[in-house]
Coordinates of C-alpha atoms and ligand atoms in Angstrom, one line a residue:
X1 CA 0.0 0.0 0.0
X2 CA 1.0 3.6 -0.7
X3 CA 0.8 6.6 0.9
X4 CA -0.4 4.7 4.3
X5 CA 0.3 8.0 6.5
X6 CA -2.4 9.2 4.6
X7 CA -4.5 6.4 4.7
X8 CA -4.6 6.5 8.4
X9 CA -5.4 10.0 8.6
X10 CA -8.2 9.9 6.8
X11 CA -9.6 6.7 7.7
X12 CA -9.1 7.9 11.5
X13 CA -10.6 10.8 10.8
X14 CA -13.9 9.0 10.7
X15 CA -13.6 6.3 13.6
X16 CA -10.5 4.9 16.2
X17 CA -8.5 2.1 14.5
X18 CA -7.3 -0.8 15.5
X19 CA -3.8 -2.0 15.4
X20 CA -2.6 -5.1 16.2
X21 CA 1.2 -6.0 17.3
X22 CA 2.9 -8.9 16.1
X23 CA 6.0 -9.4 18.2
X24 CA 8.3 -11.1 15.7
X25 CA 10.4 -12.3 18.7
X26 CA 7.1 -15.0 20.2
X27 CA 5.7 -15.9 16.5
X28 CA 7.3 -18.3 14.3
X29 CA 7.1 -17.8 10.4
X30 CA 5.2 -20.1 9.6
X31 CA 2.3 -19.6 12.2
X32 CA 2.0 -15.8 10.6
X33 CA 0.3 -16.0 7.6
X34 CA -2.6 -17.5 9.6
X35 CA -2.7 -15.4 12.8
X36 CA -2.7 -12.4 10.0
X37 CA -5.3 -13.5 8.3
X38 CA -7.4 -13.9 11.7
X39 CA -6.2 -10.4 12.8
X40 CA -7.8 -8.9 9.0
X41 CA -11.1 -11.0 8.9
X42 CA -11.7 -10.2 12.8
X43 CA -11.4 -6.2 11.7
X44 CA -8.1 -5.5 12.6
X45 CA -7.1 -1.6 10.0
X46 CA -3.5 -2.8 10.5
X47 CA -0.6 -5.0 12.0
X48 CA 2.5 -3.4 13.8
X49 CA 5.6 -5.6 13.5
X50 CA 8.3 -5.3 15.9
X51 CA 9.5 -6.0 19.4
X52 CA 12.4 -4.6 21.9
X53 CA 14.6 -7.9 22.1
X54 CA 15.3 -9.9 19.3
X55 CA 13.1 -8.8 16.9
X56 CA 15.2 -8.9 14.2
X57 CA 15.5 -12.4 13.7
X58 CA 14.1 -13.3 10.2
X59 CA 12.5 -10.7 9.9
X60 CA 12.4 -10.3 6.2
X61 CA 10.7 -13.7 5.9
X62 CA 8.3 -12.8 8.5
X63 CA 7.5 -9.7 7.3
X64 CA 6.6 -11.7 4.1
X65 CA 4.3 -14.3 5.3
X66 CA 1.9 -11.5 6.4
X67 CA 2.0 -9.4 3.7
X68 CA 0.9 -12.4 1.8
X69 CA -2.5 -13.0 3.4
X70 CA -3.5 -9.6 3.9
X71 CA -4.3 -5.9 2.3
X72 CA -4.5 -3.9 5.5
X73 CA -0.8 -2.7 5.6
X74 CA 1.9 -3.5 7.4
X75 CA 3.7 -1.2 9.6
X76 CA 6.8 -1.7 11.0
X77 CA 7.5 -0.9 14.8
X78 CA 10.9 -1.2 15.3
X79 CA 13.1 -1.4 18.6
X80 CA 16.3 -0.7 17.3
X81 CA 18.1 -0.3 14.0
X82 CA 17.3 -4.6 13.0
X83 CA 13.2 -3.7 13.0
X84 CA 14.0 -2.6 9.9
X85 CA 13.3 -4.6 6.7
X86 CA 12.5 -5.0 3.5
X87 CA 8.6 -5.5 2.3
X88 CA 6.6 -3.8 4.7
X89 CA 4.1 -1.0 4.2
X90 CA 5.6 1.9 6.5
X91 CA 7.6 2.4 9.3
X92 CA 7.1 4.3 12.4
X93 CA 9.9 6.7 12.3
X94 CA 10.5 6.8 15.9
X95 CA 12.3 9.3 18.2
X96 CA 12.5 7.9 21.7
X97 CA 11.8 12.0 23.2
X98 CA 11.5 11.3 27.3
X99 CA 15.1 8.7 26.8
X100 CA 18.3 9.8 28.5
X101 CA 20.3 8.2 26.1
X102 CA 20.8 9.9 22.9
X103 CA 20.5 7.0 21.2
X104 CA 17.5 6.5 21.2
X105 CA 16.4 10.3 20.8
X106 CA 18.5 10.6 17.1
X107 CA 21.2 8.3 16.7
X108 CA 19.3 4.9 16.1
X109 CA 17.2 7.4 13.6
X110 CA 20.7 8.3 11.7
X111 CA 22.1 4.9 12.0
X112 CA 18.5 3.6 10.2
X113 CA 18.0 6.1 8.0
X114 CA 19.7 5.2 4.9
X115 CA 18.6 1.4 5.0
X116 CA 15.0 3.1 5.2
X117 CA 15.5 5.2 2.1
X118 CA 17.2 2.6 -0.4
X119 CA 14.6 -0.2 0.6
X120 CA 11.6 2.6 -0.5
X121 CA 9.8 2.1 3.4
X122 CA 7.8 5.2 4.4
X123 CA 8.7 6.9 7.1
X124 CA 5.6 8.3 9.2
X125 CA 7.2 10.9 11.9
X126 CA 6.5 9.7 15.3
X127 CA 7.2 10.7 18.8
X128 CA 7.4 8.0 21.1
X129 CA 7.2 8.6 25.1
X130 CA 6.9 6.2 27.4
X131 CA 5.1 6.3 31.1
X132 CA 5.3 5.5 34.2
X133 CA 7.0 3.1 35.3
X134 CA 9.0 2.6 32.5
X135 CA 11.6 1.0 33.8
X136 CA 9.8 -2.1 34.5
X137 CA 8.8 -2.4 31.2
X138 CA 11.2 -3.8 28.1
X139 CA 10.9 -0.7 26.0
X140 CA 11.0 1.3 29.2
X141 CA 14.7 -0.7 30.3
X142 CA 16.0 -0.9 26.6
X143 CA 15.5 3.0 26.2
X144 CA 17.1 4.6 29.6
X145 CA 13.6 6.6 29.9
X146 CA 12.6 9.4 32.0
X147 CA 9.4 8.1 32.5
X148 CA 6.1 10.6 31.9
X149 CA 4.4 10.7 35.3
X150 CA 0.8 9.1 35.1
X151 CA 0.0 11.9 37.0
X152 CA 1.5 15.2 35.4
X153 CA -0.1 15.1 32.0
X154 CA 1.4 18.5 31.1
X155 CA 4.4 17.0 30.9
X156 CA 3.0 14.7 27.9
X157 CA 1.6 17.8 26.9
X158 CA 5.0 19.6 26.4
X159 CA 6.8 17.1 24.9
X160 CA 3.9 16.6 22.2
X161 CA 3.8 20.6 21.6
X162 CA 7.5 20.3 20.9
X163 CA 7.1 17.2 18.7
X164 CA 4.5 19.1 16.4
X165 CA 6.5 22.5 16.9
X166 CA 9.6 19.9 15.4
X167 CA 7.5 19.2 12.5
X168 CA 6.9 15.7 13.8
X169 CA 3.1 14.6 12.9
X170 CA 2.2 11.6 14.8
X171 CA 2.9 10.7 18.9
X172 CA 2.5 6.8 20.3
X173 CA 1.8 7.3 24.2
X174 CA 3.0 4.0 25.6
X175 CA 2.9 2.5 28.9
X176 CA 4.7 -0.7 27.9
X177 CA 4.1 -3.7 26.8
X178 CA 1.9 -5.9 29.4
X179 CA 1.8 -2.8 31.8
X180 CA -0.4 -2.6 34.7
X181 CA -2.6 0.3 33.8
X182 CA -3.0 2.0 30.0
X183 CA -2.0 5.7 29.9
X184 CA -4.5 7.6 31.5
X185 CA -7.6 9.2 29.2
X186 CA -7.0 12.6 30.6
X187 CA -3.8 12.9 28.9
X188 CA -4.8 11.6 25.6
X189 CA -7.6 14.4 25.7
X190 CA -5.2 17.4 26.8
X191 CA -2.5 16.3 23.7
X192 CA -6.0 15.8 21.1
X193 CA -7.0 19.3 22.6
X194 CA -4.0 21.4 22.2
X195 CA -2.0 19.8 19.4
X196 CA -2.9 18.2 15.4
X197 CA -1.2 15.2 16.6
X198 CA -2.4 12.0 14.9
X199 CA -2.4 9.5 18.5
X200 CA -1.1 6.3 19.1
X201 CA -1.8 4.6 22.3
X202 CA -0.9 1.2 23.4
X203 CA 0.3 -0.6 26.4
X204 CA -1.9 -2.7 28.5
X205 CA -5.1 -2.3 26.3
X206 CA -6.8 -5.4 27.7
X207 CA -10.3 -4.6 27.2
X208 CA -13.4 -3.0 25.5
X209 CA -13.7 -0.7 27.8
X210 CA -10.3 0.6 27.6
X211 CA -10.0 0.8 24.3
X212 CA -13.6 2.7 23.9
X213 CA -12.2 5.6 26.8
X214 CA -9.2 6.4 24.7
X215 CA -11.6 6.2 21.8
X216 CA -13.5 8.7 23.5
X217 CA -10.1 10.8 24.1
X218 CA -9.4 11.4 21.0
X219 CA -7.0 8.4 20.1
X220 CA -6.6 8.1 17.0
X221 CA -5.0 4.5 16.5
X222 CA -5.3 2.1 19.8
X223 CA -2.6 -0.7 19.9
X224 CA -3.3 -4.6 21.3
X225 CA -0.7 -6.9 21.8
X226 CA -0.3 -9.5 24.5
X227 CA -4.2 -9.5 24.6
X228 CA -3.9 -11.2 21.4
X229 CA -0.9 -12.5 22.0
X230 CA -2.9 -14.9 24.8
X231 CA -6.3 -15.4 23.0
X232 CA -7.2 -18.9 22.1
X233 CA -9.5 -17.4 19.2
X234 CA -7.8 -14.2 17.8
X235 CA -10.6 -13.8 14.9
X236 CA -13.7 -13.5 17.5
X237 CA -11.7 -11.2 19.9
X238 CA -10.4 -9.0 17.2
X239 CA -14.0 -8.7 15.6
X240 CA -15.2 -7.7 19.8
X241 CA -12.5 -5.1 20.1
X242 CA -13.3 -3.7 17.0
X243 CA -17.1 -3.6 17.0
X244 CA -16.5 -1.8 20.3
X245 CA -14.6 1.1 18.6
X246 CA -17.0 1.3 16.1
X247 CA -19.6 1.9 18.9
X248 CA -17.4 4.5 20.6
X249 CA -16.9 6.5 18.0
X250 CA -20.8 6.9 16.9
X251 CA -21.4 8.9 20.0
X252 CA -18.3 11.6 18.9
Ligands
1GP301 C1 3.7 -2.3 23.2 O1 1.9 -0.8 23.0 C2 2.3 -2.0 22.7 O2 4.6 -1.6 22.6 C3 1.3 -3.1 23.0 O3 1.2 -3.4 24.4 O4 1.3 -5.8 24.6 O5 0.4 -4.5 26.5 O6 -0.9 -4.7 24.3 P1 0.5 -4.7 25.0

């Protein structure tokens, strides 16, 4: 698919998407083509693919055996500079903002860069900040963050005014994968409030509920991964998260 930054602007512009994350890393190649079919059919609007440890491992191939059972696209959501790879749809062009490494704020971006452009990937700016507590969290440990404070949602607020004020167009608030609690609806509302910021939110999205509140924030794109990660029937439990976005976003 082309253009896909577009494509999810406009089709967000109507109702919350759902994305699904495939962590490379816990799915082997030749269970993908199935669960990706499953994830489509149940109403999933796309698949993120990446992972903090190991992702990288065959990626390629991996990348492949979704692509060929599907038409949503394929967006890739990489940990470090070996979540990148031929074949997928898009990237998420991440800058790691609330990091106290400068790694992961611009040198994993300059190091990725030119791999990006000769394989013909697009890049969809995004700033990524991570929340309290972090540290407990594998993306939280692999990128030396400053975790946002659930509490001080001003703080996510700055750093998304100076992501848009950098020219950046998209923002994933993350809480980690498997975390406790989801990143709270009052600061999804203040950052759809005061910025253009397309919104990415993932992290502990276990159910309906959930998913509908940040709907209701002014999300644009909710992420589920370990949810589906542990379902026994991924089609039916796809097709029940995303009904439940459809609802949510008939009252806005
Ligand atoms: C992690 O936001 C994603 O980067 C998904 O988190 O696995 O908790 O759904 P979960």
């Amino acid at each position: 698919m082309k253009d896909v930054e577009r494509h999810l602007r406009e089709k967000s512009s109507e109702r919350t998407l759902l994305a699904t994350l495939v962590d490379p890393a816990n799915v082997s190649t030749s269970d993908l083509g199935r669960i990706a079919s499953d994830l489509e059919k149940g109403g999933a609007d796309l698949i993120l693919v990446g992972g903090s440890i190991a992702a990288g491992v065959d990626l390629e191939e991996k990348i492949l055996a979704i692509k060929s059972e599907i038409s949503i696209p394929v967006v890739l959501f990489p940990g470090n500079v070996d979540g990148v790879a031929p074949g997928a749809d898009a990237i998420l062009f991440m800058s790691l903002l609330n990091s106290g490494n400068p790694y992961w704020i611009i040198q994993v971006q300059a190091l990725a860069a030119p791999k990006i452009k000769k394989l013909g990937i697009e890049p969809i700016p995004t700033a990524y900040l991570i929340f309290e507590p972090g540290h407990t969290t594998a993306a939280g440990w692999v990128g030396w963050v400053n975790p946002i404070p659930r509490r001080k949602p001003q703080i996510a607020l700055a750093y998304a005014l100076a992501a848009e004020m950098l020219g950046i167009r998209w923002i994933y608030l993350e809480a980690g994968s498997g975390a406790e609690k989801p990143v709270p609806t009052e600061t999804i509302k203040l950052i759809s409030n005061f910025t253009d910021l397309g919104i990415i939110v993932g992290g502990g999205l276990r159910t309906q509920e959930q998913i509908s509140e940040r709907a209701k924030a002014g999300a644009n794109i909710v992420v589920i991964g370990t949810k589906i990660e542990e379902s026994k029937d991924i089609k039916s439990e796809i097709k029940a998260f995303s009904n439940a976005l459809k609802e949510a976003s008939k009252g806005l």
